[in-house]
């Protein structure tokens, strides 16, 4: 009887997920890393890497997450996959809280959530050939029967622009773009629903970047994948994303559709980022917004609005009161006192 109830609940959850069409929902996610000092290694403070981030990603969509280095983008991606244990908040994957899962449940859901790391060379074992790098997890999770393993591996490699004769080669024998294709193939071999792309093209040449971005888009259209695309390159984010979130010092300061963010940026930080993006026209005049100073330490963030120490439009209230996130138009939110 209990098994039937459990099956009915699973069916209900799956039906609700289909209706809502939301693969990932993040609610007020916080990730603080303790700072220890002294002989006793006592906790004397916290690095607030992620400080209350919320967003949703629908099935088959791509959310771009942008911001300066050190703003917490990668930590968001790793915490979503439970590679970090959260401080607080909620991460729902297909309607289920991944932090409420036990070890067995988490293991069963692992193939559905994958990551492509920033540096393809350091994320690949130099001691394993490509066939083992891509196929190790396939065998571990029993994705396909042993009789179909070789054929499945060939199919995955061809889908990612690799040839079957590459299987016996090692990572050092490939170019940077080919190594990133290996990383993508390793993630896709588990037939995931959701993939975190952690700056997957930042270490590649511009021409190779375009190839990898086009590959990711083609695979998304073919397999119905959902991406969280982390990057500091706004031109890449504009090309691949459907929605965009802008992070500053652990906070999501602006969120909206790609069209609304790039055509009507509301937060002064978003405006500064967009003004710094290069334009492929030497005769075009750029109205560059220069931000003074550097990003404050996440271990000791400023009071009120964290951006007020660098904001060109700062007001008295900014240093005292934390801004509330407001929806300025459907789906377009911003956390700034300019819009109170």
Tab-separated table of C-alpha atoms in Angstrom:
chain	number	residue	atom	x	y	z
A	1	UNK	CA	0.000	0.000	0.000
A	2	UNK	CA	2.792	2.396	0.938
A	3	UNK	CA	4.595	1.635	-2.333
A	4	UNK	CA	1.454	2.545	-4.295
A	5	UNK	CA	1.172	5.812	-2.395
A	6	UNK	CA	4.826	6.562	-3.145
A	7	UNK	CA	4.316	5.774	-6.848
A	8	UNK	CA	1.250	8.014	-6.929
A	9	UNK	CA	3.219	10.847	-5.308
A	10	UNK	CA	6.022	10.470	-7.856
A	11	UNK	CA	3.482	10.581	-10.684
A	12	UNK	CA	1.887	13.679	-9.164
A	13	UNK	CA	5.273	15.397	-8.845
A	14	UNK	CA	6.157	14.573	-12.450
A	15	UNK	CA	2.789	15.885	-13.645
A	16	UNK	CA	3.244	19.118	-11.709
A	17	UNK	CA	6.746	19.522	-13.142
A	18	UNK	CA	5.432	19.074	-16.671
A	19	UNK	CA	2.685	21.611	-16.076
A	20	UNK	CA	5.005	24.134	-14.471
A	21	UNK	CA	7.709	23.390	-17.091
A	22	UNK	CA	10.364	24.357	-14.513
A	23	UNK	CA	13.458	22.178	-14.308
A	24	UNK	CA	15.354	24.146	-11.657
A	25	UNK	CA	14.090	26.467	-8.941
A	26	UNK	CA	16.492	28.196	-6.553
A	27	UNK	CA	15.026	29.994	-3.526
A	28	UNK	CA	17.098	32.325	-1.300
A	29	UNK	CA	20.250	30.203	-1.696
A	30	UNK	CA	23.139	31.093	0.620
A	31	UNK	CA	26.629	29.610	0.694
A	32	UNK	CA	28.969	30.909	3.413
A	33	UNK	CA	32.500	29.564	3.825
A	34	UNK	CA	33.893	29.738	7.382
A	35	UNK	CA	37.081	31.704	8.094
A	36	UNK	CA	39.196	29.975	10.751
A	37	UNK	CA	42.098	31.423	12.713
A	38	UNK	CA	44.296	30.688	15.747
A	39	UNK	CA	45.708	27.484	17.148
A	40	UNK	CA	42.237	26.124	17.841
A	41	UNK	CA	41.047	27.001	14.307
A	42	UNK	CA	38.020	28.831	15.619
A	43	UNK	CA	35.542	30.358	13.198
A	44	UNK	CA	36.100	34.132	13.209
A	45	UNK	CA	33.937	35.048	10.227
A	46	UNK	CA	32.392	33.920	6.965
A	47	UNK	CA	33.019	34.498	3.275
A	48	UNK	CA	29.531	35.207	1.936
A	49	UNK	CA	30.088	33.781	-1.546
A	50	UNK	CA	26.356	33.434	-2.302
A	51	UNK	CA	24.019	35.592	-0.259
A	52	UNK	CA	20.360	34.943	-1.019
A	53	UNK	CA	20.044	34.114	-4.737
A	54	UNK	CA	16.696	33.114	-6.303
A	55	UNK	CA	15.769	32.219	-9.886
A	56	UNK	CA	14.007	29.616	-12.055
A	57	UNK	CA	15.014	27.881	-15.289
A	58	UNK	CA	12.369	26.355	-17.537
A	59	UNK	CA	12.766	23.184	-19.545
A	60	UNK	CA	14.891	23.576	-22.687
A	61	UNK	CA	15.986	27.125	-21.787
A	62	UNK	CA	19.369	28.677	-21.034
A	63	UNK	CA	19.987	31.095	-18.191
A	64	UNK	CA	23.161	33.153	-18.419
A	65	UNK	CA	24.786	34.129	-15.125
A	66	UNK	CA	27.217	37.043	-15.468
A	67	UNK	CA	29.387	39.189	-13.239
A	68	UNK	CA	32.975	40.048	-12.388
A	69	UNK	CA	35.423	37.420	-11.163
A	70	UNK	CA	34.796	36.600	-7.513
A	71	UNK	CA	31.099	37.530	-7.507
A	72	UNK	CA	29.985	33.967	-6.694
A	73	UNK	CA	28.855	32.657	-10.104
A	74	UNK	CA	30.780	29.365	-9.954
A	75	UNK	CA	29.793	28.811	-6.321
A	76	UNK	CA	26.128	29.070	-7.344
A	77	UNK	CA	26.649	26.390	-9.989
A	78	UNK	CA	28.499	24.018	-7.675
A	79	UNK	CA	26.029	24.485	-4.829
A	80	UNK	CA	23.076	23.799	-7.135
A	81	UNK	CA	24.676	20.435	-7.979
A	82	UNK	CA	25.357	19.821	-4.278
A	83	UNK	CA	29.102	19.825	-4.773
A	84	UNK	CA	28.969	22.325	-1.902
A	85	UNK	CA	26.663	21.926	1.086
A	86	UNK	CA	24.446	25.015	1.300
A	87	UNK	CA	24.272	27.332	4.296
A	88	UNK	CA	20.553	27.913	3.768
A	89	UNK	CA	17.940	28.146	1.044
A	90	UNK	CA	16.321	25.661	-1.291
A	91	UNK	CA	17.216	24.029	-4.607
A	92	UNK	CA	14.398	22.186	-6.367
A	93	UNK	CA	15.266	19.961	-9.325
A	94	UNK	CA	12.152	18.704	-11.125
A	95	UNK	CA	10.198	19.624	-8.019
A	96	UNK	CA	12.442	17.755	-5.555
A	97	UNK	CA	14.714	19.390	-2.967
A	98	UNK	CA	18.178	17.964	-3.661
A	99	UNK	CA	19.427	18.909	-0.175
A	100	UNK	CA	16.668	16.823	1.402
A	101	UNK	CA	17.790	13.691	-0.467
A	102	UNK	CA	19.713	10.903	1.200
A	103	UNK	CA	22.822	9.397	-0.360
A	104	UNK	CA	20.922	6.788	-2.382
A	105	UNK	CA	18.440	9.299	-3.825
A	106	UNK	CA	21.220	11.736	-4.665
A	107	UNK	CA	23.199	9.041	-6.462
A	108	UNK	CA	20.159	8.109	-8.565
A	109	UNK	CA	19.645	11.712	-9.661
A	110	UNK	CA	23.312	12.520	-10.346
A	111	UNK	CA	23.237	11.512	-14.042
A	112	UNK	CA	20.441	14.032	-14.661
A	113	UNK	CA	22.553	16.974	-13.411
A	114	UNK	CA	25.969	17.457	-15.008
A	115	UNK	CA	28.676	20.136	-15.248
A	116	UNK	CA	31.193	21.268	-17.866
A	117	UNK	CA	34.152	22.894	-16.125
A	118	UNK	CA	36.068	25.993	-17.171
A	119	UNK	CA	39.502	24.475	-17.788
A	120	UNK	CA	39.212	21.376	-20.000
A	121	UNK	CA	42.788	20.255	-19.354
A	122	UNK	CA	42.717	20.238	-15.548
A	123	UNK	CA	39.265	18.592	-15.451
A	124	UNK	CA	40.443	15.573	-17.488
A	125	UNK	CA	42.594	12.835	-15.972
A	126	UNK	CA	45.924	12.651	-17.875
A	127	UNK	CA	46.185	8.913	-17.063
A	128	UNK	CA	42.950	7.823	-18.734
A	129	UNK	CA	42.188	7.483	-22.453
A	130	UNK	CA	39.164	9.269	-23.865
A	131	UNK	CA	37.072	6.098	-23.905
A	132	UNK	CA	37.398	5.708	-20.109
A	133	UNK	CA	36.949	9.433	-19.426
A	134	UNK	CA	33.624	9.487	-21.265
A	135	UNK	CA	32.494	5.949	-20.467
A	136	UNK	CA	33.491	5.493	-16.820
A	137	UNK	CA	30.276	7.016	-15.409
A	138	UNK	CA	28.208	5.338	-18.134
A	139	UNK	CA	29.296	1.950	-16.783
A	140	UNK	CA	28.966	3.032	-13.154
A	141	UNK	CA	25.337	4.143	-13.564
A	142	UNK	CA	24.364	1.436	-16.058
A	143	UNK	CA	23.159	3.891	-18.681
A	144	UNK	CA	23.225	1.246	-21.441
A	145	UNK	CA	23.730	-2.552	-21.476
A	146	UNK	CA	27.296	-3.780	-21.941
A	147	UNK	CA	26.434	-5.128	-25.395
A	148	UNK	CA	25.537	-1.592	-26.573
A	149	UNK	CA	28.331	0.248	-24.750
A	150	UNK	CA	30.803	0.686	-27.658
A	151	UNK	CA	28.104	1.755	-30.101
A	152	UNK	CA	26.707	4.234	-27.567
A	153	UNK	CA	30.171	5.705	-26.937
A	154	UNK	CA	30.737	6.183	-30.676
A	155	UNK	CA	27.367	7.930	-30.994
A	156	UNK	CA	28.083	10.349	-28.137
A	157	UNK	CA	31.543	11.194	-29.494
A	158	UNK	CA	30.229	11.857	-33.002
A	159	UNK	CA	27.487	14.080	-31.555
A	160	UNK	CA	30.196	16.222	-29.942
A	161	UNK	CA	32.446	16.451	-32.995
A	162	UNK	CA	34.845	13.627	-32.042
A	163	UNK	CA	35.736	10.531	-34.034
A	164	UNK	CA	35.682	6.912	-32.769
A	165	UNK	CA	39.430	6.564	-33.395
A	166	UNK	CA	39.993	9.212	-30.703
A	167	UNK	CA	38.961	6.719	-28.000
A	168	UNK	CA	42.477	5.381	-27.376
A	169	UNK	CA	44.133	8.798	-27.192
A	170	UNK	CA	44.954	10.776	-24.042
A	171	UNK	CA	43.980	14.398	-23.196
A	172	UNK	CA	47.446	15.829	-23.916
A	173	UNK	CA	47.121	14.687	-27.539
A	174	UNK	CA	44.192	17.049	-28.206
A	175	UNK	CA	43.803	20.780	-28.761
A	176	UNK	CA	41.937	22.978	-26.267
A	177	UNK	CA	38.742	22.919	-28.303
A	178	UNK	CA	38.860	19.129	-28.666
A	179	UNK	CA	39.435	18.714	-24.922
A	180	UNK	CA	36.357	20.814	-24.222
A	181	UNK	CA	34.393	18.588	-26.622
A	182	UNK	CA	35.557	15.608	-24.547
A	183	UNK	CA	34.250	17.332	-21.402
A	184	UNK	CA	30.900	17.982	-23.084
A	185	UNK	CA	30.731	14.357	-24.286
A	186	UNK	CA	31.465	13.127	-20.754
A	187	UNK	CA	28.556	15.170	-19.407
A	188	UNK	CA	26.114	14.214	-22.176
A	189	UNK	CA	26.978	10.507	-22.008
A	190	UNK	CA	24.819	10.264	-18.875
A	191	UNK	CA	21.775	11.599	-20.736
A	192	UNK	CA	21.235	14.584	-18.408
A	193	UNK	CA	18.288	16.980	-18.233
A	194	UNK	CA	20.281	19.902	-16.807
A	195	UNK	CA	23.886	21.006	-17.412
A	196	UNK	CA	25.896	23.694	-15.621
A	197	UNK	CA	28.331	25.247	-18.106
A	198	UNK	CA	30.964	26.952	-15.945
A	199	UNK	CA	32.693	29.375	-18.345
A	200	UNK	CA	33.206	26.558	-20.876
A	201	UNK	CA	34.735	28.801	-23.569
A	202	UNK	CA	36.757	31.345	-21.575
A	203	UNK	CA	40.028	29.382	-21.997
A	204	UNK	CA	39.584	28.943	-25.773
A	205	UNK	CA	40.439	31.023	-28.841
A	206	UNK	CA	37.614	33.156	-30.245
A	207	UNK	CA	37.150	30.970	-33.339
A	208	UNK	CA	36.978	27.834	-31.176
A	209	UNK	CA	34.568	29.580	-28.801
A	210	UNK	CA	32.070	29.970	-31.626
A	211	UNK	CA	32.333	26.269	-32.486
A	212	UNK	CA	31.695	25.182	-28.881
A	213	UNK	CA	28.782	27.610	-28.444
A	214	UNK	CA	27.177	26.377	-31.659
A	215	UNK	CA	27.730	22.777	-30.522
A	216	UNK	CA	25.987	23.487	-27.193
A	217	UNK	CA	23.038	25.112	-28.970
A	218	UNK	CA	22.723	22.248	-31.462
A	219	UNK	CA	22.794	19.668	-28.659
A	220	UNK	CA	20.176	21.643	-26.739
A	221	UNK	CA	17.841	21.697	-29.736
A	222	UNK	CA	18.411	18.007	-30.403
A	223	UNK	CA	18.198	16.683	-26.838
A	224	UNK	CA	16.032	19.294	-25.101
A	225	UNK	CA	18.758	20.213	-22.595
A	226	UNK	CA	18.474	22.956	-19.979
A	227	UNK	CA	21.593	25.066	-19.290
A	228	UNK	CA	22.900	27.341	-16.575
A	229	UNK	CA	25.598	29.170	-18.543
A	230	UNK	CA	28.132	30.942	-16.314
A	231	UNK	CA	30.324	33.539	-18.011
A	232	UNK	CA	31.861	36.989	-17.775
A	233	UNK	CA	31.709	37.473	-21.561
A	234	UNK	CA	28.489	39.342	-22.346
A	235	UNK	CA	28.728	38.741	-26.097
A	236	UNK	CA	28.725	34.976	-25.509
A	237	UNK	CA	25.867	35.233	-23.004
A	238	UNK	CA	23.798	37.305	-25.452
A	239	UNK	CA	24.314	34.678	-28.154
A	240	UNK	CA	23.316	31.589	-26.144
A	241	UNK	CA	20.993	32.714	-23.324
A	242	UNK	CA	17.228	33.085	-23.028
A	243	UNK	CA	17.275	34.697	-19.572
A	244	UNK	CA	20.130	36.560	-17.862
A	245	UNK	CA	20.996	37.057	-14.198
A	246	UNK	CA	23.575	39.638	-13.092
A	247	UNK	CA	25.524	38.910	-9.893
A	248	UNK	CA	27.513	41.263	-7.703
A	249	UNK	CA	29.268	40.166	-4.517
A	250	UNK	CA	26.990	37.189	-3.911
A	251	UNK	CA	23.727	38.972	-4.777
A	252	UNK	CA	21.534	38.694	-7.874
A	253	UNK	CA	21.086	42.410	-8.596
A	254	UNK	CA	19.117	42.088	-11.844
A	255	UNK	CA	17.275	39.310	-13.673
A	256	UNK	CA	15.197	39.201	-16.831
A	257	UNK	CA	14.915	38.025	-20.403
A	258	UNK	CA	17.914	38.506	-22.669
A	259	UNK	CA	16.015	41.130	-24.645
A	260	UNK	CA	15.043	43.188	-21.586
A	261	UNK	CA	18.509	43.032	-19.993
A	262	UNK	CA	20.458	44.044	-23.098
A	263	UNK	CA	17.988	46.642	-24.379
A	264	UNK	CA	16.922	48.150	-21.070
A	265	UNK	CA	19.487	47.504	-18.297
A	266	UNK	CA	18.198	48.981	-15.032
A	267	UNK	CA	20.860	48.401	-12.390
A	268	UNK	CA	23.917	50.707	-12.551
A	269	UNK	CA	26.177	47.650	-12.338
A	270	UNK	CA	24.486	46.011	-15.337
A	271	UNK	CA	24.807	49.282	-17.255
A	272	UNK	CA	28.529	49.423	-16.451
A	273	UNK	CA	29.071	45.811	-17.584
A	274	UNK	CA	27.293	46.421	-20.885
A	275	UNK	CA	29.210	49.641	-21.507
A	276	UNK	CA	32.475	47.692	-21.206
A	277	UNK	CA	31.503	45.134	-23.869
A	278	UNK	CA	33.544	45.711	-27.053
A	279	UNK	CA	31.750	46.774	-30.242
A	280	UNK	CA	33.053	45.376	-33.573
A	281	UNK	CA	33.019	48.823	-35.167
A	282	UNK	CA	36.141	50.990	-34.813
A	283	UNK	CA	34.203	54.136	-35.710
A	284	UNK	CA	31.523	53.605	-33.060
A	285	UNK	CA	31.668	55.891	-30.057
A	286	UNK	CA	31.491	54.062	-26.725
A	287	UNK	CA	29.985	55.682	-23.625
A	288	UNK	CA	32.081	53.736	-21.167
A	289	UNK	CA	31.021	53.751	-17.497
A	290	UNK	CA	34.132	53.526	-15.344
A	291	UNK	CA	33.664	51.890	-11.930
A	292	UNK	CA	36.074	53.215	-9.331
A	293	UNK	CA	37.802	50.918	-6.882
A	294	UNK	CA	37.695	47.130	-6.734
A	295	UNK	CA	35.140	44.592	-5.557
A	296	UNK	CA	34.917	44.633	-1.725
A	297	UNK	CA	35.760	41.491	0.192
A	298	UNK	CA	32.850	39.014	0.502
A	299	UNK	CA	34.149	38.368	4.028
A	300	UNK	CA	33.331	41.961	4.970
A	301	UNK	CA	30.752	43.303	2.481
A	302	UNK	CA	29.558	46.935	2.691
A	303	UNK	CA	26.374	47.739	4.579
A	304	UNK	CA	23.168	48.529	2.717
A	305	UNK	CA	23.564	48.026	-1.027
A	306	UNK	CA	26.841	46.190	-1.588
A	307	UNK	CA	27.438	48.142	-4.798
A	308	UNK	CA	27.181	51.601	-3.216
A	309	UNK	CA	30.975	51.953	-2.761
A	310	UNK	CA	31.442	51.886	-6.557
A	311	UNK	CA	28.073	53.096	-7.869
A	312	UNK	CA	28.107	56.299	-9.985
A	313	UNK	CA	24.468	56.972	-8.973
A	314	UNK	CA	24.836	56.393	-5.212
A	315	UNK	CA	22.379	58.047	-2.804
A	316	UNK	CA	22.391	58.470	0.991
A	317	UNK	CA	19.971	55.584	1.513
A	318	UNK	CA	22.207	53.156	-0.405
A	319	UNK	CA	24.775	52.846	2.397
A	320	UNK	CA	22.133	52.232	5.072
A	321	UNK	CA	19.297	50.122	3.635
A	322	UNK	CA	19.470	46.861	1.684
A	323	UNK	CA	17.437	47.342	-1.522
A	324	UNK	CA	14.399	45.133	-2.082
A	325	UNK	CA	14.096	43.214	-5.332
A	326	UNK	CA	11.290	44.749	-7.399
A	327	UNK	CA	9.622	43.596	-10.625
A	328	UNK	CA	9.776	46.548	-12.998
A	329	UNK	CA	8.110	44.701	-15.895
A	330	UNK	CA	6.906	41.112	-16.306
A	331	UNK	CA	9.877	38.860	-15.587
A	332	UNK	CA	12.366	41.740	-15.205
A	333	UNK	CA	13.492	42.333	-11.600
A	334	UNK	CA	16.087	44.670	-10.096
A	335	UNK	CA	17.421	45.365	-6.600
A	336	UNK	CA	18.181	49.101	-6.549
A	337	UNK	CA	16.990	52.174	-4.598
A	338	UNK	CA	16.715	54.168	-7.824
A	339	UNK	CA	13.376	52.457	-8.427
A	340	UNK	CA	11.825	52.813	-4.956
